[in-house]
JSON list of C-alpha atoms in Angstrom, two decimals:
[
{"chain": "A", "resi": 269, "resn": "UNK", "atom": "CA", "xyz": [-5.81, 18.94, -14.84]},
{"chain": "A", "resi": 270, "resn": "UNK", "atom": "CA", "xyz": [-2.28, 20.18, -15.11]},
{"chain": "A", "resi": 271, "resn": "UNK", "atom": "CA", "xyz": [1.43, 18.91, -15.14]},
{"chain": "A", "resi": 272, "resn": "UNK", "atom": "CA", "xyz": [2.22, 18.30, -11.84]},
{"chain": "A", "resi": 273, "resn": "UNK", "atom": "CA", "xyz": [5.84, 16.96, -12.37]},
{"chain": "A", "resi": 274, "resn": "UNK", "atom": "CA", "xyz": [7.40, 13.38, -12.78]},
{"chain": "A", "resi": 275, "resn": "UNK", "atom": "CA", "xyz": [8.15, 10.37, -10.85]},
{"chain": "A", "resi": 276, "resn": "UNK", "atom": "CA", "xyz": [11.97, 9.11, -10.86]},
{"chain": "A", "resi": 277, "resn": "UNK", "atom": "CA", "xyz": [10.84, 6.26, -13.62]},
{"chain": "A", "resi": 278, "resn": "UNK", "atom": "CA", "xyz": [7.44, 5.18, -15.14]},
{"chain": "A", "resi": 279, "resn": "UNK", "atom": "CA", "xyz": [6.04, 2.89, -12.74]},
{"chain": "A", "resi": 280, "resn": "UNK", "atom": "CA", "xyz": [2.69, 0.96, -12.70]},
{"chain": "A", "resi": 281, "resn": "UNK", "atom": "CA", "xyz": [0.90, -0.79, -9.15]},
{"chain": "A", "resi": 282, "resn": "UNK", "atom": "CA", "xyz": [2.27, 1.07, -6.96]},
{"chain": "A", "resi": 283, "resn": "UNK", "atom": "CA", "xyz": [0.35, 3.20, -4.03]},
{"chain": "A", "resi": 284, "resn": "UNK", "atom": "CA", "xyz": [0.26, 6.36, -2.40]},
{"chain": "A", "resi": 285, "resn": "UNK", "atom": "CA", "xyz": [-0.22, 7.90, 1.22]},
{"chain": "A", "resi": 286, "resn": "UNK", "atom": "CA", "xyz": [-0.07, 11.33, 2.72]},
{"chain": "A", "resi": 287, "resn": "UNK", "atom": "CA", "xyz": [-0.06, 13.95, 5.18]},
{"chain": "A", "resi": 288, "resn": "UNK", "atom": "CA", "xyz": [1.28, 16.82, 6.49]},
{"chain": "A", "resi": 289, "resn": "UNK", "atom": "CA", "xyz": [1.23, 18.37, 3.21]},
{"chain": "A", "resi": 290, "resn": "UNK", "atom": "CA", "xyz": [3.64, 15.41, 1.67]},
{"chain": "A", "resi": 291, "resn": "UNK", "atom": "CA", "xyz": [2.41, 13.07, -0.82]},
{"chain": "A", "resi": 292, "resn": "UNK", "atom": "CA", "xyz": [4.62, 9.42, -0.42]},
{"chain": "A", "resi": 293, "resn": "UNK", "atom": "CA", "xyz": [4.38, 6.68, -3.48]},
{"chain": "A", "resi": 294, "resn": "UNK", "atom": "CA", "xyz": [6.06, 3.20, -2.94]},
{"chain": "A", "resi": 295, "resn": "UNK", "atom": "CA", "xyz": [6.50, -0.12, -4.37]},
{"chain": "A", "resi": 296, "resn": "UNK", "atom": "CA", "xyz": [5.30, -1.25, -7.84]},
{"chain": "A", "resi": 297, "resn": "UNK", "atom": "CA", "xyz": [6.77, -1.94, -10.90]},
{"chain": "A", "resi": 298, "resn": "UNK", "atom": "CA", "xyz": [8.85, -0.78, -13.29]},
{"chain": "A", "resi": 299, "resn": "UNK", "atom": "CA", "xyz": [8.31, -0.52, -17.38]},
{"chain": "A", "resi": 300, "resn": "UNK", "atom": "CA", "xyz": [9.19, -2.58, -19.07]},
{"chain": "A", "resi": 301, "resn": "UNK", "atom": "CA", "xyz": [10.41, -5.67, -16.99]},
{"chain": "A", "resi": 302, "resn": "UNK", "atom": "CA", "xyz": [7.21, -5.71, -15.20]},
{"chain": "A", "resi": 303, "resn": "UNK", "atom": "CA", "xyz": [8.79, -8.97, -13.08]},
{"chain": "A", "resi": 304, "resn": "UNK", "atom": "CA", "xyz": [10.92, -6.85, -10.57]},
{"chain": "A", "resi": 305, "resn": "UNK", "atom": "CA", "xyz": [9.47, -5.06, -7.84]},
{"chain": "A", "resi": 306, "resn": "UNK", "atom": "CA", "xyz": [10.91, -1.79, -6.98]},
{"chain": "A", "resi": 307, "resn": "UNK", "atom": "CA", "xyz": [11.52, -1.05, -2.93]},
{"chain": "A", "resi": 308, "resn": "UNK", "atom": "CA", "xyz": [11.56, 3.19, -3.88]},
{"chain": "A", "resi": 309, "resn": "UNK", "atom": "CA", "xyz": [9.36, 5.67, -1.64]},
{"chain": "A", "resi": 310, "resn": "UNK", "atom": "CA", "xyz": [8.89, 8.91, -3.25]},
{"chain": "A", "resi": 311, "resn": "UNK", "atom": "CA", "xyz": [7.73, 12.09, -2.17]},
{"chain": "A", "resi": 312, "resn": "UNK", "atom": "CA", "xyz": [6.14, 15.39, -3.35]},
{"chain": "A", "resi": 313, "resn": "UNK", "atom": "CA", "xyz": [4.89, 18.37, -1.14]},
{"chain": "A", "resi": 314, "resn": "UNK", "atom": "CA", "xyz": [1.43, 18.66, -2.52]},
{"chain": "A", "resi": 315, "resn": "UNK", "atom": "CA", "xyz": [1.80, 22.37, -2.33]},
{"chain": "A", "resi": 316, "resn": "UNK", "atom": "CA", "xyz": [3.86, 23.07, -5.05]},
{"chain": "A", "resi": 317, "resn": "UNK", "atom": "CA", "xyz": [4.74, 21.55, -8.43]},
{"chain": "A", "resi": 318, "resn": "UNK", "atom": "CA", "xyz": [7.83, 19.67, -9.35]},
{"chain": "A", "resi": 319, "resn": "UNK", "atom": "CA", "xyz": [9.28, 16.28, -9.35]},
{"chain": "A", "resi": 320, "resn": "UNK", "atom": "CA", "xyz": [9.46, 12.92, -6.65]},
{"chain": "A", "resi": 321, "resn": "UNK", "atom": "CA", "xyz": [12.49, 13.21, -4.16]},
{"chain": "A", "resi": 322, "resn": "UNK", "atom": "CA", "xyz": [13.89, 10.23, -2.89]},
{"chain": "A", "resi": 323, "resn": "UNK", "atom": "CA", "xyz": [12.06, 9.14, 0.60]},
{"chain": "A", "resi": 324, "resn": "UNK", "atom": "CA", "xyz": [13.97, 5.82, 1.55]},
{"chain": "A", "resi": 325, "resn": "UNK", "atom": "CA", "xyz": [13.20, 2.21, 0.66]},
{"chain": "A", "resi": 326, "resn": "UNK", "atom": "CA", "xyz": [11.17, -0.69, 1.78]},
{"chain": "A", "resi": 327, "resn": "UNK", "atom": "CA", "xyz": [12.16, -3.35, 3.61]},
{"chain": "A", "resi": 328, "resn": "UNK", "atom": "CA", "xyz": [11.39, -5.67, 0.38]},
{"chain": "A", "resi": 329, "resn": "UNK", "atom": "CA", "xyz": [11.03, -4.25, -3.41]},
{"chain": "A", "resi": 330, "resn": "UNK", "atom": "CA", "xyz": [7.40, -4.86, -4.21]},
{"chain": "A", "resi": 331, "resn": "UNK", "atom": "CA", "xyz": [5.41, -5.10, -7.60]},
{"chain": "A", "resi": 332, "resn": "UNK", "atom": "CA", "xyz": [1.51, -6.03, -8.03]},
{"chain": "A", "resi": 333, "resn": "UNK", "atom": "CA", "xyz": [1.45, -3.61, -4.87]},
{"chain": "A", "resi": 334, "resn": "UNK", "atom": "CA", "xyz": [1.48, -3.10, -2.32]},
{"chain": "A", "resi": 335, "resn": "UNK", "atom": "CA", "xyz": [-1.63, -1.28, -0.97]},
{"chain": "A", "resi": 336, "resn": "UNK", "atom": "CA", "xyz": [-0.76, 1.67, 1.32]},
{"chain": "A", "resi": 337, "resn": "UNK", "atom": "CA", "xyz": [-2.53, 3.82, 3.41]},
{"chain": "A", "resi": 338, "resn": "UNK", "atom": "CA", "xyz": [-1.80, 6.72, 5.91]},
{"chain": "A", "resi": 339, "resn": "UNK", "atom": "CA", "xyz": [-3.58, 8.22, 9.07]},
{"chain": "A", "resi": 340, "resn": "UNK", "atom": "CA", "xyz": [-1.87, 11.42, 8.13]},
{"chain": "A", "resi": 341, "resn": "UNK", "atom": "CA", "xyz": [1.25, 10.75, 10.14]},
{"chain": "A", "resi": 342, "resn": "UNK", "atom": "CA", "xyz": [2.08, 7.42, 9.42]},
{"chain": "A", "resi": 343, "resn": "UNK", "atom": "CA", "xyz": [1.68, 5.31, 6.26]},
{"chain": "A", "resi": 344, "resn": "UNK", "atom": "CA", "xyz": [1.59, 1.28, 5.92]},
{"chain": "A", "resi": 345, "resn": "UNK", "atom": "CA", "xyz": [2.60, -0.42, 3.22]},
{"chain": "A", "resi": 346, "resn": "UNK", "atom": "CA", "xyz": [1.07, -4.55, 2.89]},
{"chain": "A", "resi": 347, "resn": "UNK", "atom": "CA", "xyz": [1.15, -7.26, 0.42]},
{"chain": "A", "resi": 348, "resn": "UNK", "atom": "CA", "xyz": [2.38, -7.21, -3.30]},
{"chain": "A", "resi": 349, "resn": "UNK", "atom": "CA", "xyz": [4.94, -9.97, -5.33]},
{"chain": "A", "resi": 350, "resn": "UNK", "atom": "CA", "xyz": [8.60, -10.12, -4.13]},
{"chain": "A", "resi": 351, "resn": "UNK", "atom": "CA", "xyz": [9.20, -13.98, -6.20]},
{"chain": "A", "resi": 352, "resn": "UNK", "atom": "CA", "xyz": [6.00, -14.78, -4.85]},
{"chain": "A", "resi": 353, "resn": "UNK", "atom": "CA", "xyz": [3.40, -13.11, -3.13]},
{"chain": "A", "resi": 354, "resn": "UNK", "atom": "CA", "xyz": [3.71, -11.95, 0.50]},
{"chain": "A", "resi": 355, "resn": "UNK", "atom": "CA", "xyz": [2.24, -10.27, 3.49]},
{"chain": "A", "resi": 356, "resn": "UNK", "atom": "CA", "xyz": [5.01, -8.33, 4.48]},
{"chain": "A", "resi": 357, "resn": "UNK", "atom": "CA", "xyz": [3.64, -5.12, 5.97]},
{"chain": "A", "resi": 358, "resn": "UNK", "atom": "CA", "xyz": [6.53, -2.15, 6.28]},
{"chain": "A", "resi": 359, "resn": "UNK", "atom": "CA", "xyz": [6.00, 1.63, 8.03]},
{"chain": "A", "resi": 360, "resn": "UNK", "atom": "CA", "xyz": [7.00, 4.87, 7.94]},
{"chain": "A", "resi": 361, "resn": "UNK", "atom": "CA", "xyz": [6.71, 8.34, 9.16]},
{"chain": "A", "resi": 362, "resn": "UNK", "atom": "CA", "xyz": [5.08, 10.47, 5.92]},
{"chain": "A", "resi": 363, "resn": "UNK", "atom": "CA", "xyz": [7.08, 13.29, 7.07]},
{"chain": "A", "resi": 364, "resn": "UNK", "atom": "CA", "xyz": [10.52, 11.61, 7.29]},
{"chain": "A", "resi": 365, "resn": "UNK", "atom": "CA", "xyz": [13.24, 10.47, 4.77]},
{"chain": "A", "resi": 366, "resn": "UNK", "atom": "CA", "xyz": [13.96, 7.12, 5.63]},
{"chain": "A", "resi": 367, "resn": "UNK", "atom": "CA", "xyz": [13.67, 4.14, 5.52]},
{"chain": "A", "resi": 368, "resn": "UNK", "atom": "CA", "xyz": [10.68, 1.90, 6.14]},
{"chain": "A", "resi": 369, "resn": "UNK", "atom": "CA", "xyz": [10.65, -0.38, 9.46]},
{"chain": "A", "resi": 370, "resn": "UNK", "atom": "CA", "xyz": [8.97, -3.66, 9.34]},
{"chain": "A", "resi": 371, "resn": "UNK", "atom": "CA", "xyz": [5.25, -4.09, 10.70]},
{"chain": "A", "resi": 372, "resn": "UNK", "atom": "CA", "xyz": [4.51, -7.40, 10.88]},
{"chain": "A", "resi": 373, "resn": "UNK", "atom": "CA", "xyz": [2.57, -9.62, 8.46]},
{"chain": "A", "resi": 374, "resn": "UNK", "atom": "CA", "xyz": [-1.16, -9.88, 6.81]},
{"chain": "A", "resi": 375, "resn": "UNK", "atom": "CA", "xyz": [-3.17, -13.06, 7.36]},
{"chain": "A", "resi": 376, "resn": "UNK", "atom": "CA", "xyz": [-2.40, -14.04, 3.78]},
{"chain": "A", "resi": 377, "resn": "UNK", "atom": "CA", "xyz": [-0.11, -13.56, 1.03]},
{"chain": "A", "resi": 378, "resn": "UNK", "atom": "CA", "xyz": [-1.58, -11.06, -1.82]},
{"chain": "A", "resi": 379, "resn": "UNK", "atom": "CA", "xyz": [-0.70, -8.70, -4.37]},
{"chain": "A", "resi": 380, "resn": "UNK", "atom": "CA", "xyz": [-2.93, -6.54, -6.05]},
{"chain": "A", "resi": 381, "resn": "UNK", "atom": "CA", "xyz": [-5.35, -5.84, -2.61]},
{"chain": "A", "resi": 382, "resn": "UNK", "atom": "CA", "xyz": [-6.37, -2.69, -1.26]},
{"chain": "A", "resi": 383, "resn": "UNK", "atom": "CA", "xyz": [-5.69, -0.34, 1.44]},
{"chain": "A", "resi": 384, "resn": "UNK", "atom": "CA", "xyz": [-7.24, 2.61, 3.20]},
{"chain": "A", "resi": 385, "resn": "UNK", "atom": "CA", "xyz": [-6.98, 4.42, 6.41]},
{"chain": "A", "resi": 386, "resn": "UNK", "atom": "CA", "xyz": [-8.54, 6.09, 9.60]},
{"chain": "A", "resi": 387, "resn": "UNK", "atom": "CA", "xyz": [-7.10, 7.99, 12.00]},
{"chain": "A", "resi": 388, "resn": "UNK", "atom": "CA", "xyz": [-6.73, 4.85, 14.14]},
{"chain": "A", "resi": 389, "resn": "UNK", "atom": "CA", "xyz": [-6.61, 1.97, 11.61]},
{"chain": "A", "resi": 390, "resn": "UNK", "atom": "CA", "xyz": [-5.20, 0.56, 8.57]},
{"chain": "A", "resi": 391, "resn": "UNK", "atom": "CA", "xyz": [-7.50, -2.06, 6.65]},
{"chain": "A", "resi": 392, "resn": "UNK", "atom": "CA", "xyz": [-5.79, -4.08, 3.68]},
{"chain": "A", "resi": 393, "resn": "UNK", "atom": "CA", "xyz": [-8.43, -5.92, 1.72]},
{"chain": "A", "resi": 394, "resn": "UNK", "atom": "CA", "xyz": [-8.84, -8.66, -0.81]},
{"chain": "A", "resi": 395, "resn": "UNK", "atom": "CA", "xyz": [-6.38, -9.37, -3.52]},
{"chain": "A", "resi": 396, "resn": "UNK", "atom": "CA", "xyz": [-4.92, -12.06, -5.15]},
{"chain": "A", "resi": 397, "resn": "UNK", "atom": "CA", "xyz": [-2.47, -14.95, -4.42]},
{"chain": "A", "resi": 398, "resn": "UNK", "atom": "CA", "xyz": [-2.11, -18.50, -6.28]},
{"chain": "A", "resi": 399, "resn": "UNK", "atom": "CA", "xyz": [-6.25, -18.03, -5.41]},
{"chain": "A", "resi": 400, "resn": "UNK", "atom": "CA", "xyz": [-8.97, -15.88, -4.85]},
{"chain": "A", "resi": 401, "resn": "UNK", "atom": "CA", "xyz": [-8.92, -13.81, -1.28]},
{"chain": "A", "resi": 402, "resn": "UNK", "atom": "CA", "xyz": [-11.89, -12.12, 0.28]},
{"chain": "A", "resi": 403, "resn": "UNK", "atom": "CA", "xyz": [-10.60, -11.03, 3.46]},
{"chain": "A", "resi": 404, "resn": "UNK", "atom": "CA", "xyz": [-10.15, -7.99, 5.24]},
{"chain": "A", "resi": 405, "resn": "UNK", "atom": "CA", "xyz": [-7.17, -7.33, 7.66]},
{"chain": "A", "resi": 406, "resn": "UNK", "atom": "CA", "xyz": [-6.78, -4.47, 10.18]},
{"chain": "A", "resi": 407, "resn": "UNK", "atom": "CA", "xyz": [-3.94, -3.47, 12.51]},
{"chain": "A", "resi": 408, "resn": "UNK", "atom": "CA", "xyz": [-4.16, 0.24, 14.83]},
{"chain": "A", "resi": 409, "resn": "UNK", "atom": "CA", "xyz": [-1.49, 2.50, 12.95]},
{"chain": "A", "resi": 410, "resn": "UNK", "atom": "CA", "xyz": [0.26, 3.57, 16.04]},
{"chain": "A", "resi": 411, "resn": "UNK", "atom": "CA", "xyz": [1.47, 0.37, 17.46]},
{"chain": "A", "resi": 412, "resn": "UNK", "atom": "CA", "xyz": [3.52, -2.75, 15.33]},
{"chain": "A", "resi": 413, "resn": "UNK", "atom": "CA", "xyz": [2.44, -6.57, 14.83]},
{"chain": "A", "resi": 414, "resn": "UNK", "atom": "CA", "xyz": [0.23, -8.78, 12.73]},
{"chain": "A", "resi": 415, "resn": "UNK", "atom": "CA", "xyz": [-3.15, -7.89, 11.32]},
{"chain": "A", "resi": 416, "resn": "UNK", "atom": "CA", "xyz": [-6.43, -9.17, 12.71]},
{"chain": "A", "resi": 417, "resn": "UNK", "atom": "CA", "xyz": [-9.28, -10.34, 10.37]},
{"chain": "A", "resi": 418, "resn": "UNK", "atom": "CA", "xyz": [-11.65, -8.01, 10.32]},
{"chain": "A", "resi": 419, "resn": "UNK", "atom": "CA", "xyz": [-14.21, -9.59, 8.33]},
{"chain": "A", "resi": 420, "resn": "UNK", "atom": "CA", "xyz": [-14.68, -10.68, 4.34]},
{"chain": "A", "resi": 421, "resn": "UNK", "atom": "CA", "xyz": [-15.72, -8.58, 1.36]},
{"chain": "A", "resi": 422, "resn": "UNK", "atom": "CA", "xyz": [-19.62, -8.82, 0.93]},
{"chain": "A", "resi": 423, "resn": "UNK", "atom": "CA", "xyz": [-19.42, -9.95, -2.97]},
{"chain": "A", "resi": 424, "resn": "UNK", "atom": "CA", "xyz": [-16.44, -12.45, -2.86]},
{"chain": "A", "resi": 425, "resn": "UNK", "atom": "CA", "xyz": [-12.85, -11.62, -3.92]},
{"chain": "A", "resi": 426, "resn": "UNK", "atom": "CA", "xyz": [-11.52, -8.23, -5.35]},
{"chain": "A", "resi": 427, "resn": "UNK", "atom": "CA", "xyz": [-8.19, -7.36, -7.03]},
{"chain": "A", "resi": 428, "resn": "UNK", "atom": "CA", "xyz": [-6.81, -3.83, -8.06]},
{"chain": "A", "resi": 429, "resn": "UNK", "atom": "CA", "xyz": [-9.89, -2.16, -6.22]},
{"chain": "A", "resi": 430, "resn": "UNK", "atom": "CA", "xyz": [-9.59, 1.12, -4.69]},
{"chain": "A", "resi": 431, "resn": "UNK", "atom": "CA", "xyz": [-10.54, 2.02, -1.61]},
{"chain": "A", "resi": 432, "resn": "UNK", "atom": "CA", "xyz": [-11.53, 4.74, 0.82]},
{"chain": "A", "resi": 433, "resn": "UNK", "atom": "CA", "xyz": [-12.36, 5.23, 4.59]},
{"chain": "A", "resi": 434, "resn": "UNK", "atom": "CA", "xyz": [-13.43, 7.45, 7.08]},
{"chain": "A", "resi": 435, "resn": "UNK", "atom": "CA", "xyz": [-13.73, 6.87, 10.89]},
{"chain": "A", "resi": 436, "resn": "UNK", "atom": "CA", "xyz": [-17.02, 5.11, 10.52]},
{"chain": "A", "resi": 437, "resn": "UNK", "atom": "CA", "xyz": [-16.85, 3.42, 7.14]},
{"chain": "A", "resi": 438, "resn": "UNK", "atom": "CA", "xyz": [-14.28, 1.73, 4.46]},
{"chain": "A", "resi": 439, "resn": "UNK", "atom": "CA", "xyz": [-15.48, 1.36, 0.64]},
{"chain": "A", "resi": 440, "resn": "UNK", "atom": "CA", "xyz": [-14.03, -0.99, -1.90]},
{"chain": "A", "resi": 441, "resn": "UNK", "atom": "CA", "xyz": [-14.90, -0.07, -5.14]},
{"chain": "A", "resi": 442, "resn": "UNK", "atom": "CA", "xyz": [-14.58, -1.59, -8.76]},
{"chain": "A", "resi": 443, "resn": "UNK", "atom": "CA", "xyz": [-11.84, -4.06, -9.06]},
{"chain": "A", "resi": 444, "resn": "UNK", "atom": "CA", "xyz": [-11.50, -7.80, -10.76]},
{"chain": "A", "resi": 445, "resn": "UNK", "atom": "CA", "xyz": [-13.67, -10.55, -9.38]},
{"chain": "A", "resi": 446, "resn": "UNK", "atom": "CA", "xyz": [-11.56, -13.48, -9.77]}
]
C-alpha cells in the first residue's frame, strides 16, 4: 500500500460509496470527542492521489455510522447516533457537490449496521440500538421512501459488520454479536 492522501480530520465510523471514478465518505465521528456526529461528505477521484474535497453535508451529523452504499450513481446513507439513534436515511448523487436530500426512514433506529448495494437496491442490515437488531431493510436506489424488511440475519444480531453485494447476493461478514 501507499499514501493515498488525507481526510479533512481523523475520523472513525464513518462509510464510503462510489462511482464514476469518485470515492464519497460521510458521517462518523470525530477524535477525540467521539459524542458528536459529523454531517461532512468527502470526496476523492480514485484516479489520482491527493486529499478529500468538500462534497456537501447530511441532512443530520451522524456518528456510530451511518452505513452507506452506492449503485454507482447514487449513494444512501442510513442509521447512526444523532442524541440517540435513528433511521434517518439521506441521498445523493456520487458525482455532485451538494448536499444530501432526505430518503425516508429504516424500520428501526441503529447505529453501527451495515450497508451494501446493487445496481437496483440498497440493503442496510443489523446494528445496534438500546437492543440487539437482526433485521434487514431494502429500498430501490432510484426512487425515495421508507425501507421494506427484507428479511433477518441468519445468526442473530450484528454490529460494525461489513458488507458486500452483487445483483444476486449480499454478505455480512464479521462484526459484534450482541
Amino acid at each position: 500500500a501507499s499514501d493515498f492522501g488525507d481526510m479533512s480530520e481523523a475520523i472513525s465510523m464513518g462509510s464510503a460509496a462510489a462511482g464514476g471514478g469518485r470515492a464519497v465518505h460521510a458521517g462518523g465521528e470525530k477524535s477525540p470527542d467521539y459524542t458528536h456526529g459529523r454531517n461532512n461528505m468527502e470526496y476523492i477521484t480514485i484516479a489520482s492521489t491527493g486529499n478529500t474535497t468538500d462534497a456537501g453535508d447530511l441532512t443530520l451529523g451522524r456518528s456510530e455510522g451511518p452505513a452507506g452504499a452506492g449503485n454507482g450513481t447514487r449513494a444512501i446513507w442510513a442509521g447512526g447516533y444523532a442524541s440517540g439513534y435513528n433511521g434517518t436515511m439521506d441521498y445523493n448523487a456520487i458525482l455532485s457537490t451538494g448536499n444530501a436530500s432526505d430518503f425516508g426512514d429504516l424500520n428501526n433506529d441503529p447505529g453501527l449496521g451495515s450497508g451494501s448495494g446493487s445496481l437496483t437496491r440498497f440493503l442496510h442490515s443489523g446494528g445496534y440500538d438500546s437492543g440487539a437488531i437482526d433485521v434487514i431493510d431494502y429500498v430501490a436506489f432510484d426512487t425515495t421512501g421508507n425501507a421494506s424488511d427484507f428479511g433477518d440475519l441468519q445468526d442473530g444480531t450484528r454490529s460494525n459488520a461489513g458488507g458486500i453485494s452483487t445483483e444476486a447476493r449480499i454478505i455480512n461478514s464479521s462484526g459484534g454479536t450482541i
